[in-house]
Tab-separated table of C-alpha atoms in Angstrom:
chain	number	residue	atom	x	y	z
M	1	MET	CA	120.741	97.130	87.579
M	2	LEU	CA	122.861	93.991	88.013
M	3	LYS	CA	120.238	91.364	89.350
M	4	ARG	CA	120.620	90.123	91.995
M	5	LYS	CA	122.254	85.721	91.611
M	6	VAL	CA	120.768	82.827	93.569
M	7	LEU	CA	122.666	79.676	93.511
M	8	LEU	CA	120.800	76.838	93.072
M	9	VAL	CA	122.012	73.470	94.365
M	10	ASP	CA	120.284	70.257	93.499
M	11	ASP	CA	120.626	66.714	92.037
M	12	SER	CA	117.678	66.411	90.199
M	13	MET	CA	119.087	67.988	86.314
M	14	THR	CA	114.457	68.367	86.281
M	15	THR	CA	114.143	70.867	89.145
M	16	LEU	CA	117.455	72.354	88.212
M	17	PHE	CA	115.889	73.302	85.613
M	18	MET	CA	112.453	73.851	86.829
M	19	GLU	CA	113.856	76.493	88.681
M	20	GLU	CA	115.910	77.872	86.110
M	21	MET	CA	113.640	78.359	84.025
M	22	ILE	CA	110.101	80.322	86.610
M	23	LEU	CA	113.333	82.848	88.316
M	24	ASN	CA	115.777	83.134	85.172
M	25	GLY	CA	114.241	86.440	83.881
M	26	ARG	CA	114.088	88.223	87.373
M	27	TYR	CA	117.367	86.156	88.286
M	28	GLN	CA	120.794	85.710	87.252
M	29	VAL	CA	120.857	82.074	87.875
M	30	VAL	CA	124.400	79.434	88.675
M	31	LYS	CA	124.159	75.679	89.135
M	32	ALA	CA	125.279	73.902	91.990
M	33	THR	CA	124.588	69.459	91.942
M	34	ASN	CA	125.400	68.617	95.085
M	35	GLY	CA	126.234	69.532	98.324
M	36	GLU	CA	129.944	70.049	98.319
M	37	ASP	CA	129.736	71.473	95.275
M	38	ALA	CA	127.370	73.852	96.298
M	39	ILE	CA	129.491	75.310	99.335
M	40	GLU	CA	132.173	76.022	96.892
M	41	LYS	CA	130.195	77.894	94.970
M	42	ALA	CA	128.469	80.108	97.863
M	43	ARG	CA	132.495	80.929	97.968
M	44	ILE	CA	133.351	81.426	94.846
M	45	GLU	CA	129.821	82.464	92.865
M	46	ARG	CA	128.770	84.665	96.607
M	47	PRO	CA	125.815	84.639	95.874
M	48	ASP	CA	122.660	87.269	97.379
M	49	LEU	CA	120.251	83.510	98.274
M	50	ILE	CA	120.366	79.640	97.784
M	51	LEU	CA	118.065	77.976	97.216
M	52	LEU	CA	118.528	73.973	98.182
M	53	ASP	CA	117.085	70.984	98.163
M	54	VAL	CA	116.604	69.142	101.171
M	55	ILE	CA	117.461	65.218	99.885
M	56	MET	CA	120.496	65.123	98.002
M	57	PRO	CA	123.160	61.520	98.005
M	58	LYS	CA	126.365	62.138	100.745
M	59	MET	CA	125.643	65.578	101.687
M	60	ASP	CA	122.210	66.787	102.368
M	61	GLY	CA	121.080	69.947	102.666
M	62	PHE	CA	120.392	70.416	106.645
M	63	ALA	CA	124.350	70.101	106.973
M	64	VAL	CA	124.691	72.059	103.203
M	65	CYS	CA	123.144	74.641	106.163
M	66	ARG	CA	124.885	73.989	108.601
M	67	ALA	CA	128.371	74.942	106.704
M	68	LEU	CA	127.036	77.168	104.341
M	69	ARG	CA	125.145	79.173	108.314
M	70	ALA	CA	129.339	78.435	109.385
M	71	GLU	CA	130.923	80.093	106.635
M	72	GLU	CA	131.226	83.815	107.073
M	73	GLY	CA	130.349	84.850	103.758
M	74	THR	CA	127.078	83.123	103.749
M	75	ARG	CA	126.531	83.435	107.240
M	76	THR	CA	122.746	86.295	106.428
M	77	THR	CA	122.725	84.503	102.543
M	78	PRO	CA	119.116	83.497	102.710
M	79	ILE	CA	118.778	79.937	102.003
M	80	ILE	CA	114.751	78.668	101.170
M	81	MET	CA	115.205	75.117	101.223
M	82	VAL	CA	113.030	72.573	98.775
M	83	THR	CA	112.142	69.516	100.541
M	84	THR	CA	110.868	67.226	98.866
M	85	ARG	CA	108.598	65.612	101.887
M	86	GLY	CA	106.627	69.024	103.903
M	87	GLU	CA	106.342	67.868	107.352
M	88	GLU	CA	106.704	69.412	110.513
M	89	GLU	CA	110.107	67.429	111.559
M	90	ASN	CA	111.089	68.150	108.241
M	91	VAL	CA	110.533	71.505	108.020
M	92	GLU	CA	111.761	72.200	111.574
M	93	ARG	CA	115.530	70.462	110.866
M	94	GLY	CA	115.560	72.464	107.346
M	95	PHE	CA	115.452	75.957	110.433
M	96	GLU	CA	117.151	74.787	112.494
M	97	ALA	CA	120.058	74.266	110.022
M	98	GLY	CA	119.474	77.336	109.153
M	99	CYS	CA	117.110	78.331	106.669
M	100	ASN	CA	115.176	81.692	106.543
M	101	ASP	CA	112.082	79.626	104.101
M	102	TYR	CA	110.931	76.683	102.558
M	103	VAL	CA	109.196	75.167	99.478
M	104	THR	CA	108.105	72.078	98.859
M	105	LYS	CA	107.883	69.761	95.509
M	106	PRO	CA	106.287	70.021	92.779
M	107	ILE	CA	107.508	73.945	92.577
M	108	ASN	CA	105.285	76.547	92.087
M	109	GLY	CA	106.861	79.459	90.197
M	110	LEU	CA	104.117	81.567	91.584
M	111	GLU	CA	105.151	80.408	95.379
M	112	LEU	CA	108.915	80.053	94.333
M	113	LEU	CA	109.725	83.954	92.980
M	114	THR	CA	107.343	85.158	96.329
M	115	LYS	CA	109.443	83.671	98.957
M	116	VAL	CA	112.174	84.744	96.537
M	117	ASP	CA	111.341	87.580	96.706
M	118	ASN	CA	110.101	88.180	99.810
M	119	GLN	CA	113.527	87.397	100.796
M	120	PHE	CA	115.296	89.912	99.759
M	121	ALA	CA	112.262	92.233	100.646
M	122	SER	CA	113.948	91.743	104.014
M	123	THR	CA	117.003	93.367	103.239
M	124	GLY	CA	116.131	95.668	99.998
M	125	PRO	CA	114.190	96.629	97.221
M	126	ALA	CA	113.633	94.172	94.481
M	127	PRO	CA	115.799	94.537	91.081
M	128	ALA	CA	113.824	96.748	88.935
M	129	VAL	CA	113.544	94.320	85.811
M	130	ALA	CA	110.856	93.236	84.591
M	131	GLY	CA	110.716	89.086	84.188
M	132	GLY	CA	109.173	85.927	86.371
M	133	MET	CA	106.977	83.780	85.106
M	134	ALA	CA	104.762	86.077	82.371
M	135	SER	CA	108.737	86.912	80.723
M	136	LEU	CA	109.159	82.468	80.065
Y	1	MET	CA	65.901	163.339	133.159
Y	2	SER	CA	67.116	160.370	136.022
Y	3	ASP	CA	63.388	157.711	136.375
Y	4	ARG	CA	65.443	157.473	140.298
Y	5	PRO	CA	62.370	158.673	142.227
Y	6	SER	CA	64.610	160.666	144.868
Y	7	ASP	CA	64.171	163.495	141.504
Y	8	ARG	CA	61.028	163.588	141.798
Y	9	PRO	CA	58.706	166.171	144.062
Y	10	SER	CA	57.336	163.657	146.433
Y	11	GLU	CA	54.673	163.994	149.197
Y	12	HIS	CA	57.207	165.386	151.661
Y	13	ASP	CA	58.117	168.158	148.935
Y	14	LYS	CA	54.211	169.727	149.215
Y	15	PRO	CA	54.399	173.079	149.866
Y	16	VAL	CA	52.770	173.600	153.277
Y	17	ILE	CA	49.008	175.265	153.121
Y	18	ALA	CA	49.584	179.393	154.834
Y	19	GLY	CA	47.967	178.155	158.287
Y	20	GLY	CA	49.949	174.550	158.164
Y	21	GLY	CA	53.105	176.050	159.738
Y	22	SER	CA	55.488	176.534	156.459
Y	23	GLY	CA	54.503	180.436	156.214
Y	24	THR	CA	56.025	179.756	151.865
Y	25	GLU	CA	53.395	182.069	149.661
Y	26	PRO	CA	50.927	180.509	147.637
Y	27	GLY	CA	52.412	181.803	144.358
Y	28	GLN	CA	55.699	180.669	145.254
Y	29	TYR	CA	54.967	177.547	144.988
Y	30	VAL	CA	53.081	176.932	141.838
Y	31	GLN	CA	56.338	178.466	140.800
Y	32	ARG	CA	57.832	175.925	141.791
Y	33	VAL	CA	55.834	173.164	140.521
Y	34	ARG	CA	56.161	174.250	137.412
Y	35	GLN	CA	59.513	175.094	137.118
Y	36	ASP	CA	59.201	171.320	138.097
Y	37	THR	CA	57.452	170.312	136.438
Y	38	GLN	CA	58.755	171.934	132.882
Y	39	ARG	CA	62.472	170.836	134.436
Y	40	TYR	CA	60.568	167.378	134.297
Y	41	ILE	CA	58.539	167.300	131.151
Y	42	GLN	CA	62.746	168.500	129.494
Y	43	ASP	CA	63.727	165.802	130.137
Y	44	LEU	CA	61.123	163.426	129.262
Y	45	LEU	CA	62.014	165.032	126.139
Y	46	ALA	CA	65.664	164.537	126.209
Y	47	GLU	CA	64.558	161.194	127.627
Y	48	ASN	CA	61.875	160.088	125.248
Y	49	GLU	CA	64.580	161.596	122.220
Y	50	LYS	CA	67.429	159.099	123.651
Y	51	LEU	CA	65.444	156.465	123.376
Y	52	ARG	CA	64.372	157.577	120.008
Y	53	ARG	CA	67.922	157.657	119.392
Y	54	LEU	CA	68.472	154.124	120.139
Y	55	THR	CA	65.659	152.510	118.718
Y	56	ALA	CA	66.822	154.023	115.510
Y	57	GLU	CA	70.728	152.397	116.231
Y	58	VAL	CA	69.387	148.921	116.686
Y	59	ASP	CA	66.496	149.068	113.743
Y	60	SER	CA	69.628	150.015	111.998
Y	61	GLU	CA	71.022	147.574	113.788
Y	62	ARG	CA	68.675	145.251	113.040
Y	63	ARG	CA	68.000	145.526	108.932
Y	64	ARG	CA	71.906	145.429	109.588
Y	65	LEU	CA	71.789	141.691	110.819
Y	66	GLU	CA	68.763	140.133	108.650
Y	67	ASP	CA	70.938	142.094	105.849
Y	68	GLU	CA	73.481	139.966	106.908
Y	69	ALA	CA	71.176	136.810	107.824
Y	70	ALA	CA	70.267	136.933	104.199
Y	71	ARG	CA	73.582	136.942	102.923
Y	72	TRP	CA	74.810	134.540	105.575
Y	73	ARG	CA	71.126	132.624	104.036
Y	74	ASP	CA	71.909	132.725	100.066
Y	75	GLN	CA	75.950	130.977	101.097
Y	76	ALA	CA	74.702	127.822	103.130
Y	77	SER	CA	72.249	128.336	100.211
Y	78	GLY	CA	75.334	127.981	98.056
Y	79	LEU	CA	77.310	125.584	99.874
Y	80	ALA	CA	74.045	123.565	100.067
Y	81	ARG	CA	74.399	123.118	96.714
Y	82	GLU	CA	78.077	122.748	96.396
Y	83	LEU	CA	77.592	120.516	98.381
Y	84	ASP	CA	74.690	118.417	96.967
Y	85	SER	CA	77.501	119.225	93.689
Y	86	PHE	CA	80.690	117.577	95.611
Y	87	ARG	CA	78.043	115.061	97.160
Y	88	ARG	CA	76.981	113.714	93.391
Y	89	ASP	CA	80.864	113.675	92.940
Y	90	ARG	CA	81.902	111.741	95.323
Y	91	GLU	CA	79.286	109.113	94.470
Y	92	ARG	CA	80.758	108.883	91.100
Y	93	LEU	CA	84.201	108.825	91.821
Y	94	GLU	CA	83.381	105.298	94.252
Y	95	LEU	CA	80.772	104.104	91.402
Y	96	GLN	CA	83.789	104.476	88.865
Y	97	LEU	CA	86.331	103.479	92.264
Y	98	SER	CA	84.183	100.317	92.387
Y	99	GLN	CA	83.810	99.722	88.415
Y	100	ILE	CA	87.882	99.963	88.559
Y	101	GLU	CA	88.313	97.853	91.194
Y	102	ARG	CA	86.112	95.708	89.628
Y	103	GLU	CA	88.091	95.938	86.253
Y	104	ASN	CA	91.101	95.383	89.208
Y	105	HIS	CA	90.604	92.253	90.198
Y	106	GLY	CA	89.290	90.316	87.327
Y	107	PHE	CA	92.783	91.719	86.004
Y	108	SER	CA	94.839	90.563	88.582
Y	109	ASN	CA	92.850	86.773	88.075
Y	110	ARG	CA	93.406	86.477	85.152
Y	111	PHE	CA	97.192	87.105	85.102
Y	112	THR	CA	97.076	84.626	88.641
Y	113	GLU	CA	95.419	82.448	85.609
Y	114	LEU	CA	98.449	83.114	83.535
Y	115	GLU	CA	100.844	82.544	85.631
Y	116	GLN	CA	100.454	79.640	86.711
Y	117	ARG	CA	99.390	78.313	82.780
Y	118	ASN	CA	102.571	79.684	82.349
Y	119	ASN	CA	103.915	77.130	85.436
Y	120	ASP	CA	101.961	74.432	84.094
Y	121	LEU	CA	103.558	75.355	80.459
Y	122	ALA	CA	106.974	75.713	81.715
Y	123	ASN	CA	105.977	71.730	83.740
Y	124	LEU	CA	105.884	70.734	80.268
Y	125	TYR	CA	108.184	71.648	78.462
Y	126	VAL	CA	110.996	70.668	81.102
Y	127	ALA	CA	109.305	67.682	81.417
Y	128	THR	CA	109.750	67.294	77.737
Y	129	TYR	CA	112.940	68.476	77.678
Y	130	ARG	CA	114.342	66.683	79.880
Y	131	LEU	CA	112.921	63.641	78.502
Y	132	HIS	CA	114.428	63.719	75.122
Y	133	SER	CA	117.408	64.864	75.644
Y	134	THR	CA	118.855	61.667	76.279
Y	135	LEU	CA	119.440	58.188	73.605
Y	136	ASP	CA	120.355	56.420	77.487
Y	137	ARG	CA	118.193	54.167	78.669
Y	138	GLU	CA	118.998	54.422	82.116
Y	139	GLU	CA	118.970	58.796	81.777
Y	140	VAL	CA	115.414	58.399	79.929
Y	141	LEU	CA	114.629	56.164	83.433
Y	142	GLN	CA	115.506	58.696	85.493
Y	143	ALA	CA	114.302	61.558	84.033
Y	144	ILE	CA	110.693	60.237	83.968
Y	145	GLN	CA	111.348	59.593	87.991
Y	146	GLU	CA	112.120	62.896	88.378
Y	147	ILE	CA	109.432	64.175	86.210
Y	148	VAL	CA	107.405	61.473	88.285
Y	149	ILE	CA	108.874	62.799	91.508
Y	150	ASN	CA	109.662	65.525	90.911
Y	151	LEU	CA	107.052	67.373	88.963
Y	152	ILE	CA	104.111	65.467	90.161
Y	153	GLY	CA	105.230	64.656	93.406
Y	154	CYS	CA	104.642	61.130	93.386
Y	155	GLU	CA	106.506	58.620	96.229
Y	156	GLU	CA	106.400	55.915	94.904
Y	157	PHE	CA	105.420	54.740	91.963
Y	158	GLY	CA	106.570	51.659	89.304
Y	159	ILE	CA	107.185	52.252	85.631
Y	160	TYR	CA	106.235	49.208	83.193
Y	161	GLU	CA	107.487	47.778	79.655
Y	162	LEU	CA	105.477	45.438	78.315
Y	163	ALA	CA	106.752	43.668	75.431
Y	164	PRO	CA	105.057	43.273	72.036
Y	165	GLY	CA	103.147	39.943	72.565
Y	166	ALA	CA	103.592	39.431	76.458
Y	167	ASN	CA	100.863	38.616	78.818
Y	168	GLU	CA	102.466	40.257	81.527
Y	169	LEU	CA	104.148	43.744	82.505
Y	170	LEU	CA	107.996	43.940	83.806
Y	171	ARG	CA	108.857	46.496	86.126
Y	172	VAL	CA	111.865	48.228	85.080
Y	173	SER	CA	112.696	51.038	87.102
Y	174	SER	CA	110.514	52.333	90.265
Y	175	PHE	CA	111.041	54.897	93.515
Y	176	GLY	CA	109.881	53.673	96.887
Y	177	LEU	CA	107.984	50.215	95.779
Y	178	GLY	CA	109.856	46.821	97.499
Y	179	ALA	CA	111.802	45.193	95.223
Y	180	ASP	CA	109.607	42.690	95.269
Y	181	GLN	CA	106.566	44.849	95.194
Y	182	PHE	CA	105.066	44.698	92.260
Y	183	GLU	CA	107.923	43.077	90.126
Y	184	ARG	CA	105.514	41.668	87.311
Y	185	VAL	CA	102.249	41.916	86.942
Y	186	ASN	CA	99.965	39.955	84.515
Y	187	LEU	CA	97.749	41.538	81.758
Y	188	GLY	CA	94.314	42.260	83.545
Y	189	GLU	CA	95.051	41.561	86.832
Y	190	GLY	CA	94.281	44.342	89.123
Y	191	TRP	CA	93.696	48.129	88.227
Y	192	ILE	CA	97.634	48.046	86.995
Y	193	GLY	CA	96.609	44.506	84.145
Y	194	ARG	CA	93.279	45.978	83.813
Y	195	SER	CA	94.879	49.874	82.783
Y	196	ALA	CA	97.468	48.371	80.586
Y	197	ALA	CA	95.329	45.697	78.954
Y	198	SER	CA	92.323	47.972	78.713
Y	199	GLY	CA	95.296	50.976	77.262
Y	200	SER	CA	92.953	52.894	79.385
Y	201	ALA	CA	93.832	55.336	81.923
Y	202	TYR	CA	93.111	55.019	85.969
Y	203	PHE	CA	92.529	57.119	88.335
Y	204	ALA	CA	91.305	55.971	92.025
Y	205	GLY	CA	87.884	57.553	92.673
Y	206	THR	CA	86.482	57.305	88.930
Y	207	ALA	CA	88.022	53.784	88.424
Y	208	PRO	CA	86.248	50.808	89.494
Y	209	ASP	CA	87.620	50.009	93.513
Y	210	GLU	CA	86.782	46.528	93.321
Y	211	GLU	CA	89.093	45.544	90.617
Y	212	ARG	CA	91.844	46.892	92.820
Y	213	GLN	CA	94.270	43.314	93.563
Y	214	GLU	CA	95.282	42.702	96.794
Y	215	GLY	CA	98.525	45.407	97.477
Y	216	GLU	CA	96.770	47.753	95.165
Y	217	GLN	CA	94.887	50.152	97.838
Y	218	HIS	CA	97.347	52.983	97.377
Y	219	LEU	CA	97.874	52.720	93.894
Y	220	SER	CA	96.717	56.534	92.843
Y	221	ALA	CA	97.150	56.277	88.970
Y	222	CYS	CA	98.001	54.067	86.082
Y	223	VAL	CA	98.661	55.797	82.619
Y	224	PRO	CA	99.431	53.626	80.442
Y	225	LEU	CA	102.894	54.776	77.916
Y	226	ARG	CA	101.535	54.475	74.169
Y	227	LEU	CA	103.914	53.557	71.366
Y	228	ASP	CA	102.850	53.407	67.954
Y	229	GLY	CA	99.344	53.156	68.610
Y	230	ARG	CA	100.105	50.292	71.529
Y	231	VAL	CA	100.171	50.531	75.388
Y	232	ALA	CA	103.830	49.476	75.444
Y	233	GLY	CA	104.370	50.147	79.264
Y	234	LEU	CA	102.625	51.084	82.364
Y	235	ILE	CA	103.395	54.232	85.112
Y	236	ALA	CA	101.685	52.458	87.906
Y	237	VAL	CA	101.597	55.570	90.605
Y	238	PHE	CA	101.357	54.429	94.081
Y	239	ARG	CA	101.216	58.029	97.240
Y	240	LEU	CA	101.188	61.228	96.720
Y	241	LEU	CA	103.999	62.441	98.228
Y	242	PRO	CA	102.118	64.493	101.481
Y	243	GLN	CA	101.190	67.875	100.799
Y	244	LYS	CA	99.640	66.646	97.868
Y	245	GLY	CA	96.502	66.382	99.840
Y	246	GLY	CA	95.714	63.008	97.918
Y	247	ARG	CA	94.933	64.686	95.080
Y	248	PHE	CA	96.422	64.864	91.251
Y	249	ALA	CA	96.517	68.469	90.005
Y	250	PRO	CA	95.567	69.899	86.456
Y	251	ILE	CA	98.978	70.012	85.512
Y	252	ASP	CA	99.650	66.355	86.860
Y	253	ALA	CA	96.980	65.322	83.965
Y	254	GLU	CA	98.089	66.971	81.363
Y	255	LEU	CA	101.658	65.737	82.510
Y	256	PHE	CA	100.694	62.313	82.847
Y	257	ASP	CA	99.352	63.193	79.088
Y	258	MET	CA	102.290	63.915	77.861
Y	259	LEU	CA	103.641	60.456	79.384
Y	260	ALA	CA	101.552	58.322	78.193
Y	261	ALA	CA	102.485	59.819	74.725
Y	262	GLN	CA	106.430	60.290	74.132
Y	263	ALA	CA	107.516	58.288	77.347
Y	264	ALA	CA	107.233	54.805	75.778
Y	265	PRO	CA	108.227	56.777	72.634
Y	266	ALA	CA	112.260	58.000	74.669
Y	267	VAL	CA	111.986	54.115	75.994
Y	268	TYR	CA	112.002	53.152	72.737
Y	269	CYS	CA	114.563	55.382	71.021
Y	270	SER	CA	116.755	54.661	73.839
Y	271	THR	CA	117.166	51.080	73.039
Y	272	PHE	CA	118.856	51.358	69.480
Y	273	GLU	CA	121.880	53.865	71.282
Y	274	ARG	CA	121.621	50.194	73.807
């Protein structure tokens, strides 16, 4: 079965690497390092889910999220925001921008996998591919 | 013969004796009484026979019911034994189930621990990889920043260098701190200076509060960075991200240990490239 595709968006190489380590065994991973790159990759790659950092130079995660929601091809693509500060205000802004869920930094592998799996569980059965943190 | 009173001779049937006005002969009366009596006896015998048959039938039915009751009793006894056996089986299975549940719970906990451990190892691997993936000084400092921000979860910290023989720490990189905030720190002053001078890490809650200097109230940790057995720098962590709840996680200690041992060599190596 084809692995689902997850687009990782973060300007921090460390965070991108960490997210890739967590998700790579279970999902196909595509990376973008800024907001514009993220929108472009979302158009071309048609990911099944987008993991989107909030704080990025030029175009922040909220703006990227709104732009993705305005596009026909990514209107319903699940978006999980990665927030540095998990305060209520930031979380509310994320949901207002159209995200489906959020995780806070520092990223916990178990939490991230659970939230990604939950998003896919609501859209259909998860791919029958072994992996996850245990396969690192 | 019927039990109805009207079938029996009554007072009215009694013959009237000569001179009584009926004119019936006594012989006829006796004859009639005898016939009536015989008929009555016949009826009684027939009735008796009927009752005897009925009694026999009732006896037979009673025996059949007794047999049936005995069969039911046997069956009930068998079922009770079976039920008892099922009950014992159920108890045994419940015991097995609770053992399996306990084992399952143990495996589940173990699995979570392993996943957490894998997560921690991934953190360490990513941090080490990032630290040593470049020889560019700015990129090394950027990598240290990213490790402290994204893997440990700090929003206010400074990275310091200590030149050999120098008496003060110089801030070479920071995040969330003002430009003039702890830009230079003398060795032995406050937590930062004392930690660098002693080579021991200071953590809030374990290090003595009275050794803090002004402005260090929010200092959460000081981690000396070692190079070839000497202190070559220090990471001073002030505020943690709100979701950390003001506490370091167990993996943070491992990340600090890794930074203490590897950050300074990485920065040192990058100076050759510069």
